[in-house]
PDB file of C-alpha atoms in Angstrom:
ATOM      1  CA  MET V 264      12.271  10.082  13.995  1.00 54.00           C
ATOM      2  CA  ALA V 265       9.270   8.413  15.669  1.00 51.00           C
ATOM      3  CA  PRO V 266       5.893   8.318  13.877  1.00 59.00           C
ATOM      4  CA  ARG V 267       3.258  10.830  15.018  1.00 60.00           C
ATOM      5  CA  GLY V 268       0.211   8.600  14.734  1.00 60.00           C
ATOM      6  CA  GLY V 269      -1.566   6.316  17.177  1.00 70.00           C
ATOM      7  CA  ALA V 270      -0.641   2.809  18.289  1.00 84.00           C
ATOM      8  CA  PRO V 271      -2.278   0.263  15.925  1.00 93.00           C
ATOM      9  CA  CYS V 272      -2.956  -3.369  16.844  1.00 94.00           C
ATOM     10  CA  LEU V 273      -2.247  -4.532  13.288  1.00 95.00           C
ATOM     11  CA  VAL V 274      -0.411  -3.094  10.283  1.00 96.00           C
ATOM     12  CA  LEU V 275      -0.975  -4.821   6.927  1.00 94.00           C
ATOM     13  CA  LEU V 276       1.463  -3.940   4.154  1.00 94.00           C
ATOM     14  CA  VAL V 277      -0.050  -4.875   0.789  1.00 91.00           C
ATOM     15  CA  SER V 278       2.086  -5.200  -2.328  1.00 87.00           C
ATOM     16  CA  GLY V 279       1.486  -6.432  -5.853  1.00 85.00           C
ATOM     17  CA  LYS V 280       2.047  -5.587  -9.480  1.00 81.00           C
ATOM     18  CA  ARG V 281       0.067  -2.831 -11.178  1.00 77.00           C
ATOM     19  CA  LYS V 282      -3.602  -3.736 -11.733  1.00 77.00           C
ATOM     20  CA  SER V 283      -3.279  -6.838  -9.547  1.00 81.00           C
ATOM     21  CA  GLY V 284      -6.163  -5.800  -7.297  1.00 81.00           C
ATOM     22  CA  LYS V 285      -4.456  -4.126  -4.324  1.00 85.00           C
ATOM     23  CA  ASP V 286      -7.058  -1.380  -3.964  1.00 85.00           C
ATOM     24  CA  PHE V 287      -9.914  -3.873  -4.351  1.00 87.00           C
ATOM     25  CA  VAL V 288      -8.510  -5.991  -1.521  1.00 88.00           C
ATOM     26  CA  ALA V 289      -7.903  -2.954   0.676  1.00 90.00           C
ATOM     27  CA  GLU V 290     -11.426  -1.603   0.247  1.00 91.00           C
ATOM     28  CA  ALA V 291     -12.953  -5.058   0.796  1.00 92.00           C
ATOM     29  CA  LEU V 292     -11.128  -5.386   4.115  1.00 91.00           C
ATOM     30  CA  ARG V 293     -12.086  -1.881   5.211  1.00 93.00           C
ATOM     31  CA  SER V 294     -15.718  -2.528   4.278  1.00 93.00           C
ATOM     32  CA  ARG V 295     -15.708  -5.725   6.319  1.00 94.00           C
ATOM     33  CA  LEU V 296     -14.084  -4.179   9.398  1.00 92.00           C
ATOM     34  CA  GLY V 297     -15.661  -0.745   9.185  1.00 94.00           C
ATOM     35  CA  ALA V 298     -14.184   2.652   8.355  1.00 93.00           C
ATOM     36  CA  ASP V 299     -13.911   3.505  12.057  1.00 94.00           C
ATOM     37  CA  VAL V 300     -11.662   0.488  12.664  1.00 95.00           C
ATOM     38  CA  CYS V 301      -9.578   0.120   9.497  1.00 95.00           C
ATOM     39  CA  ALA V 302      -7.714   2.965   7.814  1.00 95.00           C
ATOM     40  CA  VAL V 303      -6.484   2.468   4.237  1.00 95.00           C
ATOM     41  CA  LEU V 304      -3.206   4.332   3.806  1.00 95.00           C
ATOM     42  CA  ARG V 305      -1.509   5.005   0.483  1.00 92.00           C
ATOM     43  CA  LEU V 306       2.154   5.930   0.428  1.00 91.00           C
ATOM     44  CA  SER V 307       1.621   7.450  -3.004  1.00 85.00           C
ATOM     45  CA  GLY V 308      -0.621  10.103  -1.415  1.00 88.00           C
ATOM     46  CA  PRO V 309       2.067  12.106   0.428  1.00 89.00           C
ATOM     47  CA  LEU V 310       4.489  11.421  -2.419  1.00 90.00           C
ATOM     48  CA  LYS V 311       2.160  12.947  -4.999  1.00 91.00           C
ATOM     49  CA  GLU V 312       1.177  15.796  -2.692  1.00 91.00           C
ATOM     50  CA  GLN V 313       4.782  16.803  -2.055  1.00 91.00           C
ATOM     51  CA  TYR V 314       5.696  16.356  -5.724  1.00 92.00           C
ATOM     52  CA  ALA V 315       2.764  18.569  -6.755  1.00 93.00           C
ATOM     53  CA  LYS V 316       3.835  21.291  -4.309  1.00 92.00           C
ATOM     54  CA  GLU V 317       7.428  21.310  -5.486  1.00 93.00           C
ATOM     55  CA  HIS V 318       6.473  21.284  -9.185  1.00 93.00           C
ATOM     56  CA  ASP V 319       3.374  23.513  -9.049  1.00 93.00           C
ATOM     57  CA  LEU V 320       1.017  20.777 -10.292  1.00 93.00           C
ATOM     58  CA  ASP V 321      -2.617  19.820  -9.643  1.00 92.00           C
ATOM     59  CA  PHE V 322      -2.441  17.347  -6.735  1.00 90.00           C
ATOM     60  CA  GLN V 323      -6.011  16.063  -7.198  1.00 89.00           C
ATOM     61  CA  ARG V 324      -5.383  15.200 -10.849  1.00 89.00           C
ATOM     62  CA  LEU V 325      -2.281  13.242  -9.855  1.00 88.00           C
ATOM     63  CA  LEU V 326      -4.476  11.002  -7.670  1.00 83.00           C
ATOM     64  CA  ASP V 327      -6.621   9.551 -10.453  1.00 80.00           C
ATOM     65  CA  ALA V 328      -5.810   7.192 -13.314  1.00 70.00           C
ATOM     66  CA  SER V 329      -5.575   9.959 -15.896  1.00 77.00           C
ATOM     67  CA  ALA V 330      -3.306  10.923 -18.742  1.00 87.00           C
ATOM     68  CA  TYR V 331      -2.281  13.902 -16.582  1.00 87.00           C
ATOM     69  CA  LYS V 332      -0.773  11.581 -13.962  1.00 86.00           C
ATOM     70  CA  GLU V 333       0.804   9.318 -16.584  1.00 86.00           C
ATOM     71  CA  ALA V 334       2.583  12.313 -18.100  1.00 91.00           C
ATOM     72  CA  PHE V 335       4.460  12.820 -14.822  1.00 91.00           C
ATOM     73  CA  ARG V 336       4.760   9.193 -13.628  1.00 88.00           C
ATOM     74  CA  ARG V 337       8.354   8.632 -14.758  1.00 89.00           C
ATOM     75  CA  ASP V 338       9.594  11.871 -13.186  1.00 93.00           C
ATOM     76  CA  MET V 339       7.604  11.220  -9.973  1.00 92.00           C
ATOM     77  CA  ILE V 340       9.326   7.834  -9.689  1.00 88.00           C
ATOM     78  CA  ARG V 341      12.743   9.434 -10.105  1.00 91.00           C
ATOM     79  CA  TRP V 342      11.907  12.204  -7.625  1.00 92.00           C
ATOM     80  CA  GLY V 343      10.484   9.738  -5.094  1.00 89.00           C
ATOM     81  CA  GLU V 344      13.594   7.580  -5.285  1.00 88.00           C
ATOM     82  CA  GLU V 345      15.768  10.619  -4.592  1.00 91.00           C
ATOM     83  CA  LYS V 346      13.646  11.462  -1.534  1.00 90.00           C
ATOM     84  CA  ARG V 347      13.868   7.886  -0.233  1.00 87.00           C
ATOM     85  CA  GLN V 348      17.613   7.748  -0.737  1.00 88.00           C
ATOM     86  CA  ALA V 349      17.979  10.887   1.359  1.00 92.00           C
ATOM     87  CA  ASP V 350      15.427   9.737   3.971  1.00 92.00           C
ATOM     88  CA  PRO V 351      14.014   6.165   3.627  1.00 88.00           C
ATOM     89  CA  GLY V 352      11.162   6.835   6.069  1.00 91.00           C
ATOM     90  CA  PHE V 353      10.059  10.191   4.645  1.00 91.00           C
ATOM     91  CA  PHE V 354       6.749   9.046   3.072  1.00 92.00           C
ATOM     92  CA  CYS V 355       6.038   6.399   5.731  1.00 93.00           C
ATOM     93  CA  ARG V 356       6.105   8.975   8.526  1.00 93.00           C
ATOM     94  CA  LYS V 357       3.866  11.300   6.559  1.00 91.00           C
ATOM     95  CA  VAL V 358       1.225   8.661   5.794  1.00 93.00           C
ATOM     96  CA  VAL V 359       0.698   7.652   9.452  1.00 94.00           C
ATOM     97  CA  GLU V 360       0.490  11.166  10.863  1.00 91.00           C
ATOM     98  CA  GLY V 361      -2.782  11.619  12.728  1.00 90.00           C
ATOM     99  CA  ILE V 362      -3.996   8.034  12.154  1.00 93.00           C
ATOM    100  CA  PHE V 363      -5.543   6.430  15.261  1.00 92.00           C
ATOM    101  CA  HIS V 364      -7.476   3.443  13.857  1.00 94.00           C
ATOM    102  CA  PRO V 365      -6.756  -0.023  15.334  1.00 95.00           C
ATOM    103  CA  VAL V 366      -5.954  -1.513  11.903  1.00 95.00           C
ATOM    104  CA  TRP V 367      -3.751   0.184   9.323  1.00 96.00           C
ATOM    105  CA  LEU V 368      -3.742  -1.165   5.781  1.00 95.00           C
ATOM    106  CA  VAL V 369      -1.029   0.240   3.517  1.00 95.00           C
ATOM    107  CA  SER V 370      -2.348  -0.608   0.066  1.00 91.00           C
ATOM    108  CA  ASP V 371       0.639   0.345  -2.101  1.00 88.00           C
ATOM    109  CA  THR V 372       3.804  -0.976  -0.455  1.00 90.00           C
ATOM    110  CA  ARG V 373       6.510  -0.785  -3.119  1.00 83.00           C
ATOM    111  CA  ARG V 374       9.922  -0.751  -1.478  1.00 86.00           C
ATOM    112  CA  VAL V 375      11.908  -2.956   0.858  1.00 89.00           C
ATOM    113  CA  SER V 376      12.745   0.239   2.750  1.00 89.00           C
ATOM    114  CA  ASP V 377       9.014   0.840   3.372  1.00 92.00           C
ATOM    115  CA  ILE V 378       8.615  -2.599   4.946  1.00 93.00           C
ATOM    116  CA  GLN V 379      11.774  -2.172   6.992  1.00 93.00           C
ATOM    117  CA  TRP V 380      10.531   1.162   8.346  1.00 94.00           C
ATOM    118  CA  PHE V 381       7.176  -0.263   9.481  1.00 95.00           C
ATOM    119  CA  ARG V 382       8.847  -3.316  11.018  1.00 95.00           C
ATOM    120  CA  GLU V 383      11.265  -1.122  12.936  1.00 94.00           C
ATOM    121  CA  ALA V 384       8.464   1.178  14.100  1.00 94.00           C
ATOM    122  CA  TYR V 385       5.759  -1.423  14.888  1.00 94.00           C
ATOM    123  CA  GLY V 386       7.587  -4.753  15.119  1.00 94.00           C
ATOM    124  CA  ALA V 387       5.471  -7.918  15.168  1.00 93.00           C
ATOM    125  CA  LEU V 388       2.285  -5.915  14.545  1.00 95.00           C
ATOM    126  CA  THR V 389       3.415  -5.592  10.924  1.00 95.00           C
ATOM    127  CA  GLN V 390       2.318  -8.265   8.444  1.00 94.00           C
ATOM    128  CA  THR V 391       2.934  -8.370   4.685  1.00 92.00           C
ATOM    129  CA  VAL V 392       0.374  -9.424   2.086  1.00 89.00           C
ATOM    130  CA  ARG V 393       1.114 -10.064  -1.592  1.00 89.00           C
ATOM    131  CA  VAL V 394      -1.808  -9.680  -4.034  1.00 86.00           C
ATOM    132  CA  VAL V 395      -1.398 -11.702  -7.213  1.00 83.00           C
ATOM    133  CA  ALA V 396      -3.251 -11.778 -10.541  1.00 77.00           C
ATOM    134  CA  SER V 397      -2.528 -13.306 -13.916  1.00 74.00           C
ATOM    135  CA  GLU V 398      -1.107 -11.113 -16.654  1.00 76.00           C
ATOM    136  CA  GLN V 399      -4.331 -11.649 -18.601  1.00 80.00           C
ATOM    137  CA  SER V 400      -6.438 -10.338 -15.708  1.00 76.00           C
ATOM    138  CA  ARG V 401      -4.174  -7.326 -15.301  1.00 76.00           C
ATOM    139  CA  GLN V 402      -4.441  -6.539 -19.013  1.00 74.00           C
ATOM    140  CA  GLN V 403      -8.243  -6.742 -18.812  1.00 78.00           C
ATOM    141  CA  ARG V 404      -8.075  -4.130 -16.042  1.00 68.00           C
ATOM    142  CA  GLY V 405      -6.071  -1.771 -18.218  1.00 73.00           C
ATOM    143  CA  TRP V 406      -2.446  -2.686 -17.578  1.00 62.00           C
ATOM    144  CA  VAL V 407      -0.158  -2.169 -20.576  1.00 70.00           C
ATOM    145  CA  PHE V 408       3.526  -3.046 -20.644  1.00 66.00           C
ATOM    146  CA  THR V 409       5.534   0.125 -21.190  1.00 65.00           C
ATOM    147  CA  THR V 410       9.209  -0.251 -22.079  1.00 57.00           C
ATOM    148  CA  GLY V 411      11.421   1.699 -19.717  1.00 55.00           C
ATOM    149  CA  LEU V 412       8.631   2.279 -17.195  1.00 51.00           C
ATOM    150  CA  THR V 413       7.195  -1.111 -16.289  1.00 47.00           C
ATOM    151  CA  LEU V 414      10.673  -2.434 -15.497  1.00 44.00           C
ATOM    152  CA  VAL V 415      11.526   0.284 -12.976  1.00 47.00           C
ATOM    153  CA  THR V 416      10.732  -0.086  -9.298  1.00 49.00           C
ATOM    154  CA  SER V 417       7.259   1.434  -9.653  1.00 47.00           C
ATOM    155  CA  SER V 418       5.480  -1.928  -9.782  1.00 45.00           C
ATOM    156  CA  ALA V 419       7.061  -3.609  -6.725  1.00 42.00           C
ATOM    157  CA  ASN V 420       7.915  -6.641  -8.853  1.00 40.00           C
ATOM    158  CA  HIS V 421      10.989  -7.347  -6.709  1.00 40.00           C
ATOM    159  CA  LEU V 422       9.602  -6.870  -3.201  1.00 43.00           C
ATOM    160  CA  LEU V 423       7.769 -10.057  -2.277  1.00 45.00           C
ATOM    161  CA  PRO V 424       8.646 -12.853  -1.906  1.00 43.00           C
ATOM    162  CA  GLU V 425      12.229 -11.895  -2.804  1.00 38.00           C
ATOM    163  CA  LEU V 426      12.782  -9.903   0.385  1.00 39.00           C
ATOM    164  CA  PRO V 427      16.121 -10.355   2.149  1.00 37.00           C
ATOM    165  CA  GLY V 428      16.189 -12.429   5.314  1.00 39.00           C
ATOM    166  CA  LYS V 429      13.255 -14.171   6.946  1.00 40.00           C
ATOM    167  CA  MET V 430      10.411 -11.990   5.652  1.00 43.00           C
ATOM    168  CA  SER V 431       7.341 -14.209   5.408  1.00 47.00           C
ATOM    169  CA  HIS V 432       4.163 -12.970   3.747  1.00 53.00           C
ATOM    170  CA  ARG V 433       0.669 -14.076   2.818  1.00 55.00           C
ATOM    171  CA  THR V 434      -0.339 -14.378  -0.833  1.00 52.00           C
ATOM    172  CA  LEU V 435      -3.829 -13.282  -1.752  1.00 52.00           C
ATOM    173  CA  CYS V 436      -5.696 -13.600  -5.044  1.00 51.00           C
ATOM    174  CA  PRO V 437      -8.509 -10.991  -5.073  1.00 48.00           C
ATOM    175  CA  VAL V 438     -11.302 -13.395  -5.990  1.00 42.00           C
ATOM    176  CA  PRO V 439     -14.087 -14.265  -3.482  1.00 36.00           C
ATOM    177  CA  GLN V 440     -13.396 -17.581  -1.770  1.00 36.00           C
ATOM    178  CA  PRO V 441     -15.861 -19.592   0.359  1.00 32.00           C
ATOM    179  CA  HIS V 442     -13.403 -20.765   3.041  1.00 31.00           C
ATOM    180  CA  HIS V 443     -10.655 -18.872   4.867  1.00 32.00           C
ATOM    181  CA  SER V 444      -8.387 -19.041   7.886  1.00 31.00           C
ATOM    182  CA  ALA V 445      -8.547 -15.952  10.068  1.00 32.00           C
ATOM    183  CA  GLN V 446      -5.675 -13.712  11.096  1.00 39.00           C
ATOM    184  CA  GLN V 447      -6.345 -12.821  14.737  1.00 41.00           C
ATOM    185  CA  CYS V 448      -6.187  -9.290  16.017  1.00 47.00           C
ATOM    186  CA  SER V 449      -7.348  -8.002  19.389  1.00 51.00           C
ATOM    187  CA  LEU V 450      -9.830  -5.370  18.280  1.00 54.00           C
ATOM    188  CA  PRO V 451     -12.510  -3.524  20.248  1.00 54.00           C
ATOM    189  CA  PRO V 452     -15.831  -5.414  20.698  1.00 52.00           C
ATOM    190  CA  SER V 453     -17.541  -3.068  18.227  1.00 52.00           C
ATOM    191  CA  ALA V 454     -15.059  -4.122  15.538  1.00 53.00           C
ATOM    192  CA  ALA V 455     -15.678  -7.795  16.230  1.00 48.00           C
ATOM    193  CA  ARG V 456     -19.416  -7.256  15.789  1.00 49.00           C
ATOM    194  CA  LYS V 457     -18.852  -5.469  12.476  1.00 49.00           C
ATOM    195  CA  ALA V 458     -16.862  -8.418  11.158  1.00 46.00           C
ATOM    196  CA  GLY V 459     -19.917 -10.669  11.395  1.00 44.00           C
ATOM    197  CA  PRO V 460     -20.281 -14.348  12.270  1.00 40.00           C
ATOM    198  CA  GLY V 461     -17.315 -16.651  11.935  1.00 36.00           C
ATOM    199  CA  LEU V 462     -14.736 -13.948  12.638  1.00 33.00           C
ATOM    200  CA  PRO V 463     -15.076 -13.277  16.383  1.00 30.00           C
ATOM    201  CA  HIS V 464     -11.848 -11.309  16.604  1.00 37.00           C
ATOM    202  CA  GLY V 465     -12.823  -8.930  13.831  1.00 36.00           C
ATOM    203  CA  MET V 466     -10.145  -9.737  11.286  1.00 37.00           C
ATOM    204  CA  PRO V 467     -11.224 -10.907   7.816  1.00 36.00           C
ATOM    205  CA  SER V 468      -9.315 -13.758   6.257  1.00 36.00           C
ATOM    206  CA  ILE V 469      -6.247 -12.992   4.194  1.00 36.00           C
TER     207      ILE V 469
END
């Protein structure tokens, strides 16, 4: 089934372990480009919304980093895997519905099937980005190893760079750096102006 969103000029699929800085990177890019140009999409959003509906739970409380969400995390993972096995593109189609920004940034790519869906739908417009952080940094941000949970597919530990075939990606450490090389994207003139000097095509370095 074809996606029911707009036609982006760039799709960035961001992956990384828990507490590696994926959301920080996503928000930094959106801030640089502008909210009217870059849409941050989270596959966990439609997953949690559908899970909440089917289990009569508080959807808003599942969105934050609370004990409420943690109580259901394991079962949400199981339920999400069952949905993906039945329909690999189920959550991907939902997250792009009604999105018409030039740049889409999926900040929580966790499955090979997610990347395959976006590549099949948007081809060469799709780029993958891996955010990395040391275990010490992740622990300082609140990550705790949990036996039986950390080792499941929730943390995308196996996605990048161990993807099958020729699946290249960019590795990003979410720490400000003084020098970058720009990824080009043909954005509207207004987007290029928002990006500021040094990035005439409107795409921040990654």
